[in-house]
Amino acid sequence: YGGGQNEYALLGFFGRINYDLKETYMFSAIVRADGSSNFSSGHRWGYFPSFSAGWVMSNESWMENTKNWMDLFGFMTFRSLRGRNKRPLRRWNFGAYKYASTYAFGDLGLYSFNNNKNGGTQGAYPSLLPNNEITWETSEQTSVGLDARFLNGRLNANFDWYSKKTKDLLIDVPVS
């Protein structure tokens, strides 16, 4: 009663697979799973996959005649990334256990029962309305890039396109 302490548990796993064929074709896949006691039982675990692919075109045999002026040309050197990430727990700006209702006492005055004029009884009120649908905040990110290097590395060109969309934003908004 009256304390401000919270306890919660966090558990996470991840796995990664990389594939490289002749330093020309590359693929990487990552899957991350995180669980937290700060969410209701149906939303405790979040799964966050991502992958990237690359193609170094300048390593292809049909690009052999460009080797005297083009050092590197490719995507990742085509790089592409698509994935979902969670927001780190330390950056959350809302309290724990938002899926459970909590009650507070006081700040509403005293209530008199049975015409008791010598004081009253302190009342309780819901201090948190529960939300069982709170889930992991995620950001979906897509990135595509092109890299080129010419004239023994004296001239470099890079192009990147990046998009990020955040879903299920976790924020504590005061309600009057």
CSV table of C-alpha atoms in Angstrom, one decimal:
chain,number,residue,atom,x,y,z
A,1,TYR,CA,0.0,0.0,0.0
A,2,GLY,CA,1.4,3.4,-1.0
A,3,GLY,CA,4.6,2.0,-2.5
A,4,GLY,CA,5.9,2.9,-5.9
A,5,GLN,CA,7.9,-0.3,-6.6
A,6,ASN,CA,7.2,-2.6,-9.6
A,7,GLU,CA,8.6,-6.0,-10.4
A,8,TYR,CA,8.5,-7.5,-13.9
A,9,ALA,CA,10.1,-10.3,-15.8
A,10,LEU,CA,11.6,-10.2,-19.3
A,11,LEU,CA,12.9,-13.0,-21.4
A,12,GLY,CA,14.2,-13.0,-24.9
A,13,PHE,CA,15.7,-15.3,-27.6
A,14,PHE,CA,17.0,-14.7,-31.1
A,15,GLY,CA,18.5,-16.6,-33.9
A,16,ARG,CA,20.4,-15.6,-37.1
A,17,ILE,CA,21.2,-17.4,-40.3
A,18,ASN,CA,23.6,-15.9,-42.9
A,19,TYR,CA,24.3,-17.3,-46.4
A,20,ASP,CA,27.0,-16.1,-48.8
A,21,LEU,CA,27.5,-17.6,-52.2
A,22,LYS,CA,30.8,-16.6,-53.9
A,23,GLU,CA,30.7,-13.2,-52.2
A,24,THR,CA,28.1,-12.3,-54.8
A,25,TYR,CA,24.7,-13.4,-53.4
A,26,MET,CA,24.0,-12.8,-49.7
A,27,PHE,CA,21.1,-13.5,-47.4
A,28,SER,CA,20.5,-12.9,-43.7
A,29,ALA,CA,17.5,-13.8,-41.6
A,30,ILE,CA,17.0,-12.9,-37.9
A,31,VAL,CA,14.1,-13.9,-35.7
A,32,ARG,CA,13.7,-12.5,-32.2
A,33,ALA,CA,11.2,-13.5,-29.5
A,34,ASP,CA,10.6,-11.5,-26.4
A,35,GLY,CA,8.3,-12.1,-23.5
A,36,SER,CA,7.3,-9.7,-20.7
A,37,SER,CA,5.1,-9.9,-17.6
A,38,ASN,CA,4.0,-6.3,-18.3
A,39,PHE,CA,1.4,-7.6,-20.8
A,40,SER,CA,-1.6,-9.8,-20.3
A,41,SER,CA,-1.2,-13.5,-21.0
A,42,GLY,CA,-2.4,-13.4,-24.6
A,43,HIS,CA,0.1,-10.6,-25.5
A,44,ARG,CA,3.2,-11.5,-23.4
A,45,TRP,CA,5.3,-12.7,-26.4
A,46,GLY,CA,6.3,-10.7,-29.4
A,47,TYR,CA,8.0,-12.1,-32.5
A,48,PHE,CA,10.2,-9.9,-34.6
A,49,PRO,CA,11.5,-11.3,-37.9
A,50,SER,CA,13.8,-9.4,-40.3
A,51,PHE,CA,15.8,-10.3,-43.4
A,52,SER,CA,18.2,-8.8,-45.8
A,53,ALA,CA,19.5,-9.8,-49.2
A,54,GLY,CA,22.4,-8.6,-51.3
A,55,TRP,CA,23.7,-8.9,-54.8
A,56,VAL,CA,27.2,-7.7,-55.9
A,57,MET,CA,26.7,-7.4,-59.6
A,58,SER,CA,30.3,-6.5,-60.3
A,59,ASN,CA,31.3,-10.0,-59.3
A,60,GLU,CA,29.2,-11.5,-62.1
A,61,SER,CA,31.1,-12.8,-65.2
A,62,TRP,CA,29.1,-10.6,-67.6
A,63,MET,CA,30.5,-7.5,-65.7
A,64,GLU,CA,34.2,-8.6,-66.2
A,65,ASN,CA,34.9,-5.9,-68.9
A,66,THR,CA,34.2,-3.2,-66.3
A,67,LYS,CA,36.9,-4.2,-63.8
A,68,ASN,CA,39.4,-1.6,-65.1
A,69,TRP,CA,37.2,1.3,-64.0
A,70,MET,CA,34.5,-0.1,-61.7
A,71,ASP,CA,35.7,-1.6,-58.5
A,72,LEU,CA,32.3,-2.5,-57.0
A,73,PHE,CA,28.7,-2.3,-58.1
A,74,GLY,CA,25.8,-3.9,-56.3
A,75,PHE,CA,22.8,-3.8,-54.1
A,76,MET,CA,24.1,-4.3,-50.3
A,77,THR,CA,26.5,-3.8,-52.3
A,78,PHE,CA,21.7,-4.5,-53.9
A,79,ARG,CA,21.1,-4.4,-50.2
A,80,SER,CA,17.6,-4.7,-48.9
A,81,LEU,CA,16.3,-4.9,-45.4
A,82,ARG,CA,12.8,-5.7,-44.2
A,83,GLY,CA,12.0,-6.3,-40.6
A,84,ARG,CA,10.0,-5.6,-37.4
A,85,ASN,CA,11.7,-4.4,-34.2
A,86,LYS,CA,10.4,-3.9,-30.8
A,87,ARG,CA,10.9,-0.7,-28.8
A,88,PRO,CA,13.4,-1.2,-26.0
A,89,LEU,CA,11.8,-1.6,-22.6
A,90,ARG,CA,14.0,1.1,-21.0
A,91,ARG,CA,12.4,3.7,-23.4
A,92,TRP,CA,8.8,2.9,-22.4
A,93,ASN,CA,7.2,5.8,-20.8
A,94,PHE,CA,4.3,4.0,-19.2
A,95,GLY,CA,4.0,2.0,-16.0
A,96,ALA,CA,3.9,-1.8,-15.5
A,97,TYR,CA,0.8,-4.0,-15.5
A,98,LYS,CA,-1.5,-1.7,-17.5
A,99,TYR,CA,-3.7,-4.8,-18.2
A,100,ALA,CA,-4.8,-5.0,-14.5
A,101,SER,CA,-7.1,-2.6,-12.7
A,102,THR,CA,-5.6,-0.8,-9.7
A,103,TYR,CA,-7.3,1.2,-6.9
A,104,ALA,CA,-6.1,4.2,-4.9
A,105,PHE,CA,-7.3,5.6,-1.6
A,106,GLY,CA,-7.8,9.2,-0.6
A,107,ASP,CA,-7.7,12.5,-2.5
A,108,LEU,CA,-11.5,12.4,-2.8
A,109,GLY,CA,-12.4,13.4,0.8
A,110,LEU,CA,-14.0,11.5,3.6
A,111,TYR,CA,-17.4,9.8,3.4
A,112,SER,CA,-19.8,9.8,6.4
A,113,PHE,CA,-21.9,6.7,7.2
A,114,ASN,CA,-24.8,6.5,9.6
A,115,ASN,CA,-24.8,10.2,10.2
A,116,ASN,CA,-21.3,10.0,11.9
A,117,LYS,CA,-20.3,13.6,12.5
A,118,ASN,CA,-16.9,12.7,14.0
A,119,GLY,CA,-15.1,12.1,10.8
A,120,GLY,CA,-15.6,9.6,8.1
A,121,THR,CA,-14.2,6.8,6.0
A,122,GLN,CA,-11.7,7.3,3.2
A,123,GLY,CA,-12.9,6.1,-0.2
A,124,ALA,CA,-11.2,4.1,-2.9
A,125,TYR,CA,-11.4,4.7,-6.6
A,126,PRO,CA,-10.1,3.0,-9.7
A,127,SER,CA,-6.7,4.6,-10.5
A,128,LEU,CA,-6.1,2.6,-13.6
A,129,LEU,CA,-8.7,1.3,-16.1
A,130,PRO,CA,-7.3,-2.0,-17.4
A,131,ASN,CA,-6.5,-2.6,-21.1
A,132,ASN,CA,-6.0,-6.3,-22.0
A,133,GLU,CA,-5.1,-5.4,-25.6
A,134,ILE,CA,-1.8,-3.6,-24.8
A,135,THR,CA,0.9,-5.4,-26.9
A,136,TRP,CA,4.4,-4.9,-28.1
A,137,GLU,CA,5.2,-1.6,-29.8
A,138,THR,CA,6.8,-2.5,-33.1
A,139,SER,CA,8.4,-0.6,-36.0
A,140,GLU,CA,8.4,-2.0,-39.5
A,141,GLN,CA,11.4,-0.8,-41.5
A,142,THR,CA,12.3,-1.2,-45.1
A,143,SER,CA,15.6,-0.1,-46.6
A,144,VAL,CA,17.0,-0.5,-50.1
A,145,GLY,CA,20.4,0.7,-51.2
A,146,LEU,CA,22.8,0.8,-54.1
A,147,ASP,CA,26.6,1.1,-53.7
A,148,ALA,CA,29.2,1.8,-56.4
A,149,ARG,CA,33.0,2.4,-56.2
A,150,PHE,CA,35.0,3.6,-59.2
A,151,LEU,CA,38.6,4.3,-60.2
A,152,ASN,CA,40.4,2.3,-57.6
A,153,GLY,CA,38.1,3.7,-54.8
A,154,ARG,CA,38.6,7.4,-55.6
A,155,LEU,CA,35.0,7.9,-56.5
A,156,ASN,CA,32.1,6.4,-54.4
A,157,ALA,CA,28.4,6.6,-54.9
A,158,ASN,CA,25.7,5.5,-52.5
A,159,PHE,CA,21.9,5.6,-52.7
A,160,ASP,CA,19.6,4.6,-49.8
A,161,TRP,CA,15.8,4.6,-49.5
A,162,TYR,CA,14.5,4.1,-46.0
A,163,SER,CA,10.9,3.8,-44.6
A,164,LYS,CA,9.8,3.3,-41.0
A,165,LYS,CA,6.3,2.8,-39.6
A,166,THR,CA,5.6,2.4,-35.9
A,167,LYS,CA,2.6,0.4,-34.7
A,168,ASP,CA,0.9,-0.1,-31.4
A,169,LEU,CA,2.6,3.0,-29.9
A,170,LEU,CA,2.9,2.6,-26.1
A,171,ILE,CA,2.3,5.9,-24.4
A,172,ASP,CA,0.5,6.8,-21.1
A,173,VAL,CA,-2.0,9.6,-21.8
A,174,PRO,CA,-3.6,11.2,-18.8
A,175,VAL,CA,-7.4,10.9,-18.7
A,176,SER,CA,-9.4,13.6,-16.9
